[in-house]
Backbone as numpy.savetxt, mean C-alpha at the origin, in Angstrom:
# Nx Ny Nz CAx CAy CAz Cx Cy Cz
-2.46 -10.04 -14.36 -1.87 -8.72 -14.59 -1.84 -7.94 -13.28
-0.80 -7.14 -13.08 -0.73 -6.27 -11.92 -0.26 -4.88 -12.34
-0.65 -3.87 -11.55 -0.29 -2.49 -11.83 0.82 -2.08 -10.89
1.94 -1.64 -11.47 3.14 -1.36 -10.69 3.03 -0.07 -9.88
2.47 0.99 -10.47 2.38 2.30 -9.81 0.93 2.80 -9.86
0.07 2.25 -9.02 -1.36 2.56 -9.05 -1.65 4.03 -8.73
-0.73 4.69 -8.02 -0.98 6.08 -7.62 -1.20 7.00 -8.83
-0.62 6.66 -9.98 -0.76 7.52 -11.16 -2.13 7.41 -11.81
-2.97 6.47 -11.37 -4.32 6.36 -11.92 -5.14 7.61 -11.64
-4.77 8.35 -10.59 -5.49 9.58 -10.27 -5.36 10.61 -11.39
-4.33 10.49 -12.21 -4.14 11.43 -13.32 -5.24 11.29 -14.37
-6.01 10.20 -14.33 -7.11 10.04 -15.28 -8.18 11.11 -15.09
-8.19 11.75 -13.92 -9.14 12.84 -13.69 -8.84 14.04 -14.59
-7.64 14.06 -15.19 -7.31 15.15 -16.11 -8.17 15.09 -17.37
-8.63 13.89 -17.75 -9.39 13.73 -18.99 -10.69 14.55 -18.99
-11.57 14.39 -17.96 -12.78 15.23 -17.97 -12.47 16.72 -17.86
-11.36 17.07 -17.20 -10.97 18.48 -17.10 -10.63 19.04 -18.48
-9.86 18.26 -19.27 -9.49 18.69 -20.62 -10.73 18.83 -21.49
-11.68 17.89 -21.37 -12.92 17.95 -22.15 -13.71 19.20 -21.80
-13.79 19.52 -20.51 -14.52 20.72 -20.07 -13.86 21.99 -20.61
-12.53 22.02 -20.58 -11.81 23.18 -21.12 -12.07 23.33 -22.62
-12.08 22.20 -23.35 -12.34 22.21 -24.80 -13.75 22.74 -25.09
-14.75 22.23 -24.35 -16.12 22.65 -24.58 -16.31 24.14 -24.26
-15.66 24.58 -23.19 -15.74 26.00 -22.83 -15.10 26.87 -23.92
-13.98 26.40 -24.45 -13.30 27.14 -25.52 -14.18 27.23 -26.77
-14.85 26.11 -27.11 -15.75 26.11 -28.27 -16.91 27.08 -28.05
-17.44 27.07 -26.83 -18.55 28.00 -26.50 -18.09 29.44 -26.59
-16.89 29.72 -26.09 -16.37 31.08 -26.10 -16.15 31.58 -27.53
-15.59 30.68 -28.38 -15.36 31.05 -29.77 -16.68 31.35 -30.49
-17.68 30.48 -30.25 -18.99 30.68 -30.89 -19.62 32.00 -30.44
-19.45 32.31 -29.15 -20.00 33.56 -28.61 -19.33 34.77 -29.26
-18.00 34.72 -29.41 -17.28 35.83 -30.03 -17.63 35.98 -31.51
-17.89 34.85 -32.17 -18.27 34.90 -33.58 -19.63 35.58 -33.74
-20.55 35.31 -32.82 -21.86 35.96 -32.86 -21.72 37.47 -32.66
-20.79 37.83 -31.76 -20.57 39.25 -31.51 -19.94 39.93 -32.74
-19.15 39.18 -33.47 -18.47 39.73 -34.64 -19.44 39.96 -35.80
-20.37 39.04 -35.98 -21.32 39.17 -37.08 -22.16 37.92 -37.25
-22.84 37.84 -38.38 -23.69 36.69 -38.67 -22.83 35.43 -38.84
-23.28 34.31 -38.20 -22.49 33.07 -38.22 -22.27 32.55 -39.64
-23.30 32.63 -40.48 -23.17 32.14 -41.86 -22.14 32.96 -42.63
-22.12 34.26 -42.35 -21.14 35.12 -43.00 -19.73 34.81 -42.53
-19.59 34.55 -41.23 -18.28 34.19 -40.67 -17.77 32.91 -41.30
-18.67 31.91 -41.50 -18.27 30.65 -42.12 -17.77 30.88 -43.55
-18.42 31.80 -44.27 -18.00 32.07 -45.64 -16.63 32.75 -45.70
-16.30 33.48 -44.62 -15.00 34.14 -44.57 -13.87 33.13 -44.33
-14.23 31.98 -43.78 -13.21 30.94 -43.53 -13.75 29.60 -44.03
-13.86 29.43 -45.35 -14.47 28.21 -45.91 -13.65 26.95 -45.69
-12.33 27.10 -45.45 -11.47 25.92 -45.29 -11.46 25.39 -43.85
-12.08 26.12 -42.96 -12.06 25.71 -41.55 -12.99 24.51 -41.34
-12.43 23.44 -40.74 -13.19 22.21 -40.52 -13.81 22.21 -39.12
-15.05 21.75 -39.06 -15.74 21.61 -37.76 -15.34 20.30 -37.08
-15.04 19.31 -37.92 -14.74 17.97 -37.39 -13.30 17.84 -36.88
-12.35 18.53 -37.53 -10.94 18.37 -37.20 -10.60 18.71 -35.73
-11.11 19.82 -35.16 -10.80 20.09 -33.75 -11.23 18.97 -32.80
-12.39 18.36 -33.12 -12.87 17.24 -32.29 -11.94 16.04 -32.44
-11.51 15.79 -33.69 -10.58 14.68 -33.94 -9.26 14.90 -33.21
-8.76 16.15 -33.23 -7.50 16.46 -32.53 -7.66 16.25 -31.02
-8.85 16.61 -30.50 -9.10 16.40 -29.06 -9.08 14.92 -28.73
-9.75 14.11 -29.57 -9.80 12.66 -29.33 -8.40 12.07 -29.36
-7.58 12.48 -30.32 -6.21 11.98 -30.41 -5.40 12.38 -29.16
-5.59 13.62 -28.71 -4.86 14.09 -27.53 -5.28 13.32 -26.28
-6.59 13.08 -26.13 -7.09 12.35 -24.95 -6.60 10.90 -24.96
-6.58 10.27 -26.14 -6.05 8.91 -26.25 -4.57 8.89 -25.89
-3.83 9.89 -26.36 -2.40 9.97 -26.06 -2.19 10.17 -24.56
-3.00 11.05 -23.96 -2.90 11.30 -22.52 -3.20 10.04 -21.73
-4.24 9.30 -22.14 -4.60 8.05 -21.46 -3.46 7.04 -21.55
-2.87 6.92 -22.73 -1.74 5.99 -22.92 -0.54 6.39 -22.07
-0.27 7.69 -21.97 0.84 8.16 -21.13 0.61 7.79 -19.66
-0.62 7.98 -19.19 -0.95 7.66 -17.80 -0.81 6.16 -17.55
-1.34 5.34 -18.48 -1.22 3.88 -18.33 0.25 3.47 -18.36
1.04 4.17 -19.19 2.48 3.90 -19.22 3.14 4.18 -17.89
2.72 5.27 -17.22 3.25 5.60 -15.90 2.84 4.56 -14.86
1.60 4.05 -14.99 1.11 3.02 -14.07 1.91 1.73 -14.25
2.38 1.48 -15.46 3.20 0.32 -15.80 2.50 -1.01 -15.51
1.52 -1.38 -16.35 0.89 -2.70 -16.17 1.90 -3.81 -16.48
1.82 -4.86 -15.67 2.70 -6.01 -15.88 1.85 -7.25 -16.12
2.30 -8.08 -17.03 1.55 -9.28 -17.38 2.40 -10.51 -17.08
1.81 -11.44 -16.34 2.48 -12.71 -16.06 1.95 -13.78 -17.00
2.82 -14.62 -17.47 2.42 -15.58 -18.50 1.91 -16.91 -17.94
2.37 -17.28 -16.77 1.97 -18.59 -16.26 2.27 -18.70 -14.76
1.65 -19.67 -14.14 1.93 -19.98 -12.73 2.98 -21.08 -12.70
3.98 -20.91 -11.86 4.99 -21.95 -11.76 5.43 -22.11 -10.31
5.91 -23.27 -9.98 6.42 -23.56 -8.65 7.93 -23.36 -8.65
8.39 -22.49 -7.77 9.82 -22.21 -7.70 10.35 -22.62 -6.33
11.62 -22.94 -6.29 12.27 -23.31 -5.03 12.94 -22.07 -4.43
12.67 -21.85 -3.16 13.26 -20.72 -2.47 13.94 -21.21 -1.20
14.80 -20.37 -0.67 15.47 -20.70 0.57 15.26 -19.56 1.56
14.67 -19.88 2.70 14.40 -18.84 3.69 13.80 -19.43 4.95
13.10 -18.59 5.69 12.46 -19.04 6.93 11.01 -18.54 6.93
10.23 -19.04 7.87 8.85 -18.58 8.05 8.83 -17.53 9.16
8.26 -16.36 8.85 8.22 -15.25 9.81 6.78 -14.80 9.99
6.35 -14.68 11.24 5.04 -14.11 11.55 5.24 -12.80 12.30
4.58 -11.75 11.82 4.60 -10.45 12.50 3.33 -10.34 13.34
3.49 -10.19 14.64 2.35 -9.98 15.53 2.36 -8.52 15.95
1.36 -7.77 15.50 1.32 -6.32 15.73 0.25 -5.97 16.75
0.64 -5.27 17.78 -0.27 -4.82 18.83 -1.14 -3.69 18.27
-2.47 -3.90 18.27 -3.39 -2.87 17.77 -4.34 -2.39 18.89
-3.91 -2.57 20.13 -4.73 -2.10 21.24 -4.75 -0.58 21.26
-5.69 0.01 22.02 -5.84 1.46 22.04 -4.61 2.18 22.58
-3.83 1.49 23.43 -2.62 2.12 23.95 -1.62 2.42 22.84
-1.77 1.70 21.69 -0.86 1.92 20.57 -1.20 3.20 19.79
-2.30 3.86 20.18 -2.65 5.14 19.58 -1.90 6.29 20.23
-1.22 6.02 21.34 -0.44 7.05 22.03 0.59 7.65 21.08
0.81 8.94 21.21 1.69 9.65 20.27 3.00 10.08 20.92
3.44 9.31 21.95 4.76 9.61 22.52 5.87 9.22 21.56
5.51 8.41 20.55 6.39 8.10 19.42 5.67 8.58 18.16
6.32 9.43 17.37 5.68 10.01 16.18 5.61 9.00 15.03
4.53 8.98 14.24 3.31 9.76 14.44 2.40 9.17 15.51
2.52 7.88 15.77 1.87 7.19 16.88 2.55 5.83 17.01
2.33 5.16 18.12 2.95 3.85 18.31 2.53 2.87 17.22
1.24 2.88 16.87 0.75 1.95 15.87 1.34 2.24 14.50
1.34 3.51 14.10 1.89 3.87 12.79 3.38 3.58 12.74
4.09 3.80 13.84 5.51 3.49 13.90 5.72 1.98 13.74
4.85 1.19 14.37 4.94 -0.27 14.26 4.76 -0.71 12.81
3.79 -0.10 12.12 3.55 -0.43 10.71 4.77 -0.08 9.87
5.37 1.06 10.14 6.57 1.47 9.41 7.70 0.48 9.60
7.89 0.03 10.85 8.96 -0.92 11.14 8.74 -2.24 10.41
7.51 -2.76 10.46 7.21 -4.03 9.80 7.40 -3.89 8.29
6.91 -2.78 7.73 7.03 -2.56 6.29 8.49 -2.50 5.86
9.33 -1.83 6.64 10.75 -1.74 6.30 11.45 -3.09 6.44
11.07 -3.86 7.44 11.65 -5.20 7.60 11.29 -6.07 6.39
10.02 -6.00 5.96 9.58 -6.77 4.80 10.37 -6.37 3.56
10.61 -5.06 3.42 11.37 -4.57 2.25 12.78 -5.14 2.20
13.32 -5.51 3.35 14.70 -6.00 3.41 14.79 -7.52 3.45
13.64 -8.20 3.33 13.66 -9.66 3.32 14.03 -10.17 1.92
14.49 -11.39 1.88 14.87 -11.98 0.60 13.76 -12.85 0.04
13.72 -14.10 0.44 12.71 -15.02 -0.08 12.02 -15.76 1.06
11.87 -15.09 2.18 11.20 -15.69 3.34 9.68 -15.62 3.18
9.01 -16.55 3.84 7.55 -16.51 3.86 7.10 -15.75 5.10
6.03 -14.95 4.97 5.60 -14.12 6.09 4.09 -14.24 6.32
3.69 -13.97 7.55 2.28 -13.91 7.92 2.10 -12.76 8.90
0.86 -12.35 9.12 0.59 -11.21 10.00 -0.56 -11.55 10.95
-0.36 -11.18 12.22 -1.38 -11.36 13.26 -1.59 -10.01 13.93
-2.85 -9.67 14.20 -3.18 -8.47 14.98 -3.70 -8.93 16.34
-3.38 -8.18 17.37 -3.87 -8.58 18.70 -4.07 -7.37 19.59
-5.02 -7.56 20.51 -5.26 -6.59 21.58 -5.66 -7.45 22.78
-6.94 -7.43 23.19 -7.39 -8.33 24.24 -7.49 -9.76 23.74
-7.58 -9.92 22.45 -7.56 -11.23 21.80 -6.74 -11.08 20.51
-6.44 -12.20 19.87 -5.63 -12.18 18.65 -6.51 -12.47 17.44
-6.12 -11.90 16.31 -6.91 -12.00 15.09 -5.98 -12.26 13.91
-6.24 -13.32 13.11 -5.38 -13.60 11.95 -5.64 -12.59 10.84
-4.61 -11.91 10.38 -4.75 -10.90 9.32 -4.35 -11.48 7.96
-3.22 -12.18 7.91 -2.72 -12.73 6.65 -2.00 -14.04 6.93
-2.39 -15.13 6.24 -1.68 -16.41 6.42 -0.29 -16.35 5.80
0.49 -17.38 6.03 1.85 -17.43 5.49 1.82 -17.30 3.97
2.62 -16.36 3.45 2.64 -16.10 2.01 4.01 -15.56 1.59
4.26 -15.57 0.30 5.48 -14.96 -0.24 5.15 -13.66 -0.98
3.89 -13.26 -0.95 3.46 -12.05 -1.64 3.62 -10.85 -0.70
4.76 -10.18 -0.79 5.05 -9.07 0.11 4.15 -7.86 -0.14
3.77 -7.62 -1.38 2.93 -6.46 -1.69 1.56 -6.59 -1.04
0.99 -7.78 -1.06 -0.29 -8.03 -0.41 -0.14 -7.88 1.11
0.98 -8.36 1.64 1.23 -8.26 3.08 1.25 -6.80 3.53
1.92 -5.95 2.76 2.01 -4.53 3.13 0.66 -3.83 2.99
-0.16 -4.31 2.05 -1.49 -3.73 1.88 -2.36 -4.05 3.10
-2.33 -5.30 3.57 -3.08 -5.69 4.76 -2.53 -4.98 5.99
-1.23 -4.81 6.04 -0.58 -4.16 7.18 -1.11 -2.74 7.37
-1.23 -1.98 6.27 -1.66 -0.59 6.37 -3.11 -0.45 6.83
-3.91 -1.49 6.66 -5.33 -1.42 7.05 -5.55 -1.77 8.52
-4.51 -2.14 9.23 -4.67 -2.57 10.62 -4.97 -1.39 11.54
-5.94 -1.57 12.45 -6.33 -0.54 13.40 -7.01 -1.17 14.61
-7.22 -0.42 15.70 -7.81 -0.99 16.92 -9.21 -1.57 16.73
-9.94 -1.12 15.71 -11.30 -1.62 15.50 -11.33 -3.06 14.98
-10.17 -3.59 14.58 -10.12 -4.96 14.06 -10.43 -5.98 15.15
-10.10 -5.64 16.38 -10.25 -6.57 17.50 -11.26 -6.00 18.48
-12.34 -6.73 18.72 -13.41 -6.22 19.58 -13.01 -6.17 21.04
-12.17 -7.12 21.46 -11.75 -7.19 22.86 -10.51 -6.34 23.06
-10.62 -5.29 23.87 -9.49 -4.40 24.11 -8.62 -4.90 25.26
-7.51 -4.21 25.49 -6.49 -4.70 26.42 -5.31 -5.18 25.59
-4.36 -5.84 26.23 -3.23 -6.41 25.49 -2.92 -7.80 26.05
-3.16 -8.82 25.25 -2.89 -10.20 25.65 -1.77 -10.75 24.78
-0.55 -10.63 25.27 0.60 -11.11 24.52 0.55 -12.63 24.35
-0.01 -13.32 25.34 -0.08 -14.78 25.24 -0.97 -15.22 24.08
-2.09 -14.48 23.87 -2.99 -14.79 22.75 -2.25 -14.63 21.42
-1.44 -13.58 21.32 -0.68 -13.32 20.09 0.31 -14.45 19.83
0.98 -14.91 20.87 1.98 -15.97 20.71 1.33 -17.29 20.33
0.21 -17.61 20.98 -0.49 -18.87 20.71 -1.01 -18.90 19.27
-1.66 -17.82 18.83 -2.19 -17.78 17.47 -1.05 -17.81 16.45
0.02 -17.10 16.71 1.16 -17.08 15.78 1.76 -18.46 15.62
1.82 -19.22 16.72 2.41 -20.56 16.66 1.60 -21.49 15.75
0.30 -21.20 15.63 -0.56 -22.03 14.77 -0.31 -21.76 13.28
0.37 -20.66 12.97 0.72 -20.35 11.59 1.78 -21.31 11.04
2.58 -21.86 11.96 3.71 -22.68 11.54 3.33 -24.15 11.47
3.91 -24.84 10.50 3.71 -26.28 10.35 4.69 -26.99 11.29
4.15 -27.70 12.28 5.00 -28.37 13.27 5.92 -29.41 12.63
5.45 -30.04 11.54 6.25 -31.08 10.90 7.33 -30.51 9.98
7.19 -29.22 9.64 8.15 -28.61 8.72 9.48 -28.34 9.43
10.57 -28.51 8.68 11.90 -28.24 9.24 12.32 -26.78 9.04
11.42 -26.00 8.41 11.71 -24.58 8.16 11.81 -23.84 9.49
12.83 -23.00 9.63 13.00 -22.22 10.86 11.81 -21.28 11.05
11.41 -21.12 12.32 10.21 -20.36 12.65 10.58 -19.16 13.51
10.15 -17.97 13.08 10.46 -16.75 13.80 9.20 -15.91 13.98
8.96 -15.48 15.21 7.87 -14.55 15.51 8.48 -13.20 15.87
8.08 -12.17 15.13 8.50 -10.80 15.46 7.30 -10.10 16.06
7.37 -9.85 17.35 6.24 -9.32 18.10 6.49 -7.84 18.41
5.60 -6.97 17.94 5.74 -5.53 18.13 4.67 -5.05 19.10
5.09 -4.38 20.16 4.14 -3.95 21.19 4.75 -2.89 22.09
3.88 -2.25 22.89 4.39 -1.36 23.93 4.61 -2.12 25.23
4.28 -3.43 25.22 4.58 -4.30 26.35 3.59 -4.25 27.48
2.53 -3.46 27.37 1.53 -3.41 28.43 0.64 -4.64 28.32
0.97 -5.65 29.11 0.28 -6.94 29.03 -0.76 -7.04 30.13
-2.02 -7.27 29.73 -3.11 -7.40 30.68 -3.45 -8.87 30.96
-2.61 -9.76 30.48 -2.79 -11.19 30.75 -1.64 -11.66 31.63
-1.71 -12.92 32.05 -0.67 -13.45 32.93 0.05 -14.65 32.33
-0.29 -14.98 31.09 0.27 -16.20 30.53 1.31 -16.00 29.46
1.87 -14.81 29.33 2.81 -14.55 28.25 4.07 -15.40 28.37
4.62 -15.50 29.56 5.85 -16.28 29.77 5.61 -17.75 29.47
4.46 -18.27 29.95 4.13 -19.68 29.70 3.95 -19.93 28.20
3.28 -19.00 27.51 3.08 -19.14 26.07 4.41 -19.11 25.33
5.34 -18.27 25.80 6.65 -18.18 25.17 7.43 -19.48 25.37
7.32 -20.09 26.53 7.99 -21.36 26.79 7.44 -22.47 25.90
6.12 -22.46 25.68 5.51 -23.45 24.79 5.98 -23.23 23.35
6.11 -21.97 22.98 6.61 -21.64 21.63 8.03 -22.14 21.46
8.82 -22.04 22.50 10.20 -22.51 22.45 10.26 -24.02 22.21
9.33 -24.74 22.81 9.28 -26.19 22.62 8.96 -26.56 21.17
8.25 -25.65 20.49 7.88 -25.90 19.09 8.99 -25.47 18.13
10.08 -24.96 18.69 11.21 -24.55 17.86 11.10 -23.12 17.37
10.21 -22.33 17.98 10.04 -20.93 17.57 11.03 -20.03 18.30
11.51 -19.02 17.58 12.26 -17.95 18.21 11.39 -16.70 18.17
11.50 -15.88 19.20 10.70 -14.66 19.26 11.62 -13.45 19.40
11.46 -12.52 18.46 12.12 -11.21 18.59 11.05 -10.21 18.96
11.24 -9.49 20.05 10.27 -8.50 20.48 10.81 -7.10 20.18
9.92 -6.23 19.73 10.28 -4.84 19.43 9.40 -3.94 20.28
10.02 -3.13 21.12 9.27 -2.22 21.99 9.04 -0.88 21.33
7.77 -0.45 21.31 7.41 0.83 20.70 6.72 1.70 21.75
7.25 2.87 21.98 6.72 3.77 23.01 7.87 4.34 23.83
7.54 5.03 24.89 8.56 5.58 25.79 8.22 5.19 27.22
9.24 5.11 28.06 9.02 4.78 29.47 8.34 5.94 30.20
8.50 7.15 29.69 7.79 8.30 30.26 6.30 8.17 29.99
5.97 7.62 28.83 4.57 7.36 28.49 3.88 8.52 27.82
2.60 8.32 27.53 1.80 9.35 26.88 0.32 9.04 27.01
-0.50 10.02 26.70 -1.95 9.85 26.75 -2.44 9.15 25.48
-3.68 8.70 25.53 -4.28 8.01 24.38 -5.35 8.91 23.80
-5.06 9.60 22.69 -6.05 10.51 22.11 -7.19 9.76 21.43
-8.40 10.24 21.61 -9.57 9.68 20.93 -10.00 10.70 19.89
-9.91 10.29 18.61 -10.12 11.24 17.51 -11.39 10.94 16.73
-11.94 12.01 16.15 -13.03 11.91 15.19 -12.64 12.72 13.96
-12.58 12.04 12.83 -12.15 12.68 11.57 -10.80 13.35 11.71
-9.89 12.70 12.45 -8.54 13.21 12.61 -8.38 14.29 13.65
-9.47 14.68 14.32 -9.41 15.74 15.34 -9.56 15.12 16.72
-8.66 15.50 17.64 -8.70 14.97 19.01 -9.92 15.53 19.74
-10.81 14.64 20.18 -12.01 15.07 20.91 -11.84 14.91 22.42
-11.08 13.89 22.82 -10.87 13.65 24.25 -9.70 12.68 24.40
-9.47 12.24 25.65 -8.42 11.28 25.93 -8.99 10.10 26.70
-8.40 8.94 26.50 -8.85 7.73 27.18 -8.75 7.91 28.69
-9.81 7.54 29.39 -9.84 7.66 30.85 -10.12 6.30 31.48
-9.68 6.15 32.74 -9.91 4.89 33.46 -11.27 4.93 34.15
-11.56 3.91 34.96 -12.85 3.81 35.63 -13.09 4.95 36.62
-12.01 5.57 37.10 -12.14 6.68 38.05 -12.20 8.04 37.37
-12.21 8.03 36.02 -12.28 9.28 35.29 -10.94 9.96 35.09
-9.86 9.29 35.48 -8.53 9.87 35.32 -7.99 9.56 33.92
-7.27 10.53 33.33 -6.67 10.33 32.02 -5.61 9.24 32.11
-5.70 8.24 31.21 -4.78 7.11 31.22 -3.42 7.53 30.65
-2.35 7.17 31.36 -0.99 7.36 30.86 -0.42 5.98 30.58
-0.15 5.68 29.32 0.37 4.37 28.94 1.88 4.44 28.75
2.59 3.48 29.30 4.06 3.50 29.26 4.61 2.22 28.64
5.78 2.33 28.06 6.47 1.18 27.48 7.00 0.28 28.58
6.69 -1.02 28.47 7.17 -2.02 29.43 8.20 -2.91 28.73
9.44 -2.50 28.81 10.50 -3.24 28.11 10.82 -4.57 28.79
10.71 -4.62 30.11 11.09 -5.83 30.84 10.23 -7.03 30.44
8.94 -6.79 30.28 8.04 -7.88 29.88 8.38 -8.42 28.50
8.72 -7.53 27.58 9.08 -7.94 26.23 10.42 -8.67 26.21
11.35 -8.22 27.04 12.65 -8.90 27.12 12.50 -10.32 27.67
11.59 -10.49 28.63 11.37 -11.81 29.24 10.81 -12.80 28.21
9.89 -12.33 27.38 9.31 -13.18 26.33 10.39 -13.63 25.35
11.21 -12.69 24.91 12.28 -13.00 23.96 13.30 -13.97 24.56
13.63 -13.76 25.83 14.64 -14.60 26.50 14.17 -16.04 26.61
12.85 -16.24 26.78 12.30 -17.59 26.96 12.49 -18.44 25.71
12.67 -17.82 24.55 12.85 -18.58 23.30 14.24 -18.38 22.71
15.16 -17.86 23.55 16.53 -17.57 23.09 16.51 -16.62 21.89
15.54 -15.71 21.92 15.43 -14.70 20.88 16.13 -13.42 21.30
15.50 -12.29 21.07 16.12 -11.03 21.45 15.12 -9.90 21.47
15.53 -8.81 22.11 14.69 -7.62 22.20 15.43 -6.43 21.61
14.69 -5.54 20.92 15.27 -4.31 20.40 14.24 -3.19 20.57
14.74 -2.03 20.96 13.85 -0.87 21.11 13.54 -0.31 19.72
12.27 0.00 19.48 11.82 0.41 18.15 11.91 1.89 17.86
12.65 2.64 18.65 12.74 4.08 18.43 13.48 4.45 17.17
14.49 3.66 16.80 15.29 3.93 15.60 15.05 2.83 14.57
14.47 3.20 13.44 14.20 2.22 12.38 15.49 1.57 11.90
16.55 2.36 11.78 17.83 1.84 11.31 18.37 0.77 12.24
18.29 1.02 13.57 18.79 0.05 14.54 17.96 -1.23 14.52
16.64 -1.09 14.36 15.77 -2.27 14.30 16.11 -3.12 13.07
16.26 -2.47 11.92 16.58 -3.21 10.69 17.92 -3.92 10.81
18.89 -3.26 11.41 20.21 -3.85 11.58 20.13 -5.05 12.53
19.36 -4.90 13.59 19.22 -5.98 14.57 18.54 -7.20 13.94
17.43 -6.96 13.23 16.70 -8.06 12.61 17.55 -8.72 11.52
18.29 -7.93 10.77 19.16 -8.47 9.72 20.20 -9.41 10.32
20.84 -8.99 11.41 21.83 -9.84 12.06 21.20 -11.11 12.61
19.99 -10.98 13.16 19.30 -12.15 13.70 18.96 -13.15 12.60
18.50 -12.64 11.46 18.15 -13.52 10.34 19.37 -14.23 9.77
20.52 -13.54 9.80 21.76 -14.15 9.30 22.20 -15.33 10.16
21.75 -15.33 11.42 22.14 -16.41 12.34 21.10 -17.52 12.43
20.05 -17.42 11.62 19.01 -18.45 11.60 19.18 -19.29 10.34
19.13 -20.58 10.50 19.34 -21.49 9.37 18.19 -21.38 8.37
18.55 -21.23 7.10 17.56 -21.14 6.03 17.23 -22.54 5.53
15.99 -22.71 5.08 15.52 -24.00 4.59 14.93 -23.81 3.19
15.17 -24.80 2.32 14.61 -24.72 0.98 13.14 -25.15 1.01
12.29 -24.37 0.35 10.87 -24.72 0.26 10.34 -24.31 -1.11
9.16 -24.85 -1.44 8.55 -24.55 -2.73 7.49 -23.47 -2.57
7.40 -22.59 -3.55 6.39 -21.52 -3.53 5.81 -21.37 -4.93
4.51 -21.20 -5.01 3.84 -21.00 -6.29 3.72 -19.51 -6.56
4.11 -19.07 -7.75 4.04 -17.66 -8.08 3.82 -17.47 -9.58
3.39 -16.28 -9.94 3.22 -15.95 -11.35 4.60 -15.67 -11.94
4.92 -16.37 -12.99 6.25 -16.24 -13.58 6.25 -15.26 -14.75
7.43 -14.77 -15.05 7.64 -13.93 -16.23 6.78 -12.67 -16.24
6.67 -12.00 -15.10 6.00 -10.70 -15.09 6.84 -9.72 -15.89
6.25 -9.14 -16.91 6.99 -8.22 -17.77 6.26 -6.89 -17.87
7.03 -5.79 -17.81 6.45 -4.46 -17.92 5.94 -4.22 -19.33
4.80 -3.54 -19.43 4.19 -3.26 -20.73 4.13 -1.75 -21.02
4.79 -0.93 -20.19 4.67 0.51 -20.32 5.17 1.03 -21.67
6.18 0.35 -22.25 6.78 0.86 -23.49 5.79 0.90 -24.64
4.84 -0.04 -24.67 3.85 -0.06 -25.74 2.93 1.16 -25.65
2.51 1.46 -24.43 1.59 2.59 -24.22 2.30 3.92 -24.48
3.55 4.03 -24.05 4.29 5.27 -24.30 4.54 5.47 -25.79
4.89 4.38 -26.48 5.12 4.46 -27.93 3.86 4.89 -28.67
2.72 4.30 -28.31 1.46 4.65 -28.96 1.07 6.09 -28.64
1.36 6.53 -27.40 1.05 7.91 -27.00 1.83 8.91 -27.83
3.13 8.66 -28.02 3.96 9.57 -28.82 3.53 9.58 -30.29
3.08 8.42 -30.79 2.59 8.36 -32.17 1.34 9.22 -32.33
0.43 9.13 -31.35 -0.80 9.92 -31.40 -0.50 11.42 -31.29
0.44 11.78 -30.41 0.82 13.17 -30.27 1.45 13.70 -31.56
2.23 12.86 -32.22 2.85 13.22 -33.50 1.78 13.52 -34.55
0.76 12.63 -34.62 -0.34 12.83 -35.55 -1.13 14.08 -35.21
-1.32 14.32 -33.91 -2.08 15.48 -33.47 -1.39 16.79 -33.87
-0.06 16.81 -33.77 0.70 18.02 -34.10 0.56 18.37 -35.58
0.61 17.36 -36.45 0.60 17.60 -37.90 -0.81 17.57 -38.50
-1.80 17.36 -37.63 -3.19 17.37 -38.11 -3.72 18.80 -38.04
-3.91 19.42 -39.22 -4.36 20.81 -39.28 -5.87 20.89 -39.08
-6.34 22.07 -38.68 -7.77 22.24 -38.41 -8.56 22.60 -39.67
-7.87 22.79 -40.80 -8.60 23.09 -42.02 -9.11 21.79 -42.66
-10.02 21.93 -43.61 -10.61 20.76 -44.27 -9.57 20.05 -45.13
-9.71 18.74 -45.21 -8.84 17.94 -46.07 -9.45 17.91 -47.47
-8.70 18.35 -48.47 -9.24 18.53 -49.82 -9.84 17.26 -50.41
-9.10 16.15 -50.33 -9.59 14.93 -50.99 -10.85 14.38 -50.32
-10.96 14.57 -48.97 -12.19 14.14 -48.28 -13.33 15.07 -48.66
-13.00 16.35 -48.80 -14.02 17.34 -49.16 -14.59 17.05 -50.54
-13.72 16.57 -51.46 -14.16 16.27 -52.82 -15.09 15.05 -52.87
-14.95 14.13 -51.90 -15.83 12.96 -51.87 -17.27 13.34 -51.58
-17.45 14.45 -50.85 -18.79 14.95 -50.52 -19.65 13.85 -49.89
-19.11 13.24 -48.83 -19.76 12.09 -48.19 -21.14 12.42 -47.66
-21.33 13.68 -47.27 -22.61 14.03 -46.63 -23.51 14.84 -47.58
-23.18 14.81 -48.90 -23.99 15.46 -49.91 -24.19 16.95 -49.62
-23.13 17.60 -49.18 -23.22 19.00 -48.87 -23.16 19.80 -50.17
-23.83 20.90 -50.17 -23.83 21.78 -51.35 -22.52 22.52 -51.43
-21.94 22.57 -52.63 -20.68 23.28 -52.84 -20.96 24.68 -53.39
């Protein structure tokens, strides 16, 4: 089972709020009754008023509210696992998570912009398999090749500079690790989409790209940042405390290096695109994918996922209907049963 709209689960906090409001209302009524006169006398003035019915109406309302919220969440149930045939390519996203990607010369920051670009590219894919690599001074596998795009986007959003202990930017490490994601014996087309500001602190990027080309990989590089550059803010709880400084105590200015990224792409007959415009990046990647041969492959997935929201909404409306027509006075036939041996 999977939940389609998990964000609506926060509405469940309304339930304790409604209960608190109900209890406060009961307390207020009891207080006013005491001010009016003796409680026993007040009860005799309204003998048909039920003590149990208001609680029952509250329970019905809370159940209806819970069902409405679950309906908004839209739980889906899959009936079985099945192997399906798909046609596509294998794509690995290598995302630069070095500290220079925290620069805010591109809003909201280079790293957040990179995440947005990758997420939008994933949204526009068809049936391709994807994987994710994070890199800075070294590379780190985030997600192996998969067809589960929702899981990929979840892992993508959690990426940050703390994932990689070694700082700096080693593009060669990213390329080498990404190449290991692909099956050398597979005939499926292999594409690496590398997102970075291009500040490479290693010397083997070109050599790594040439080796990738021998393996049949194409590399598309996306440059994020500006050539004017920007400072690297160091934040605590979202507040800027200082800026990254070099060994001489000078504030570091990090700049986009497009030439290095273009050289990597050229070595594999790939391409480079500037990441400033999401629309242009999506259009460029779309055209590139259209020119890459698709291969049929098998993928295991949960079949027949079906929405179940209609059952919860229907039950919620039924409960609300009962709640509306349920009066707060005593029910005569139940009262005649005298289940609790009350004196009449």
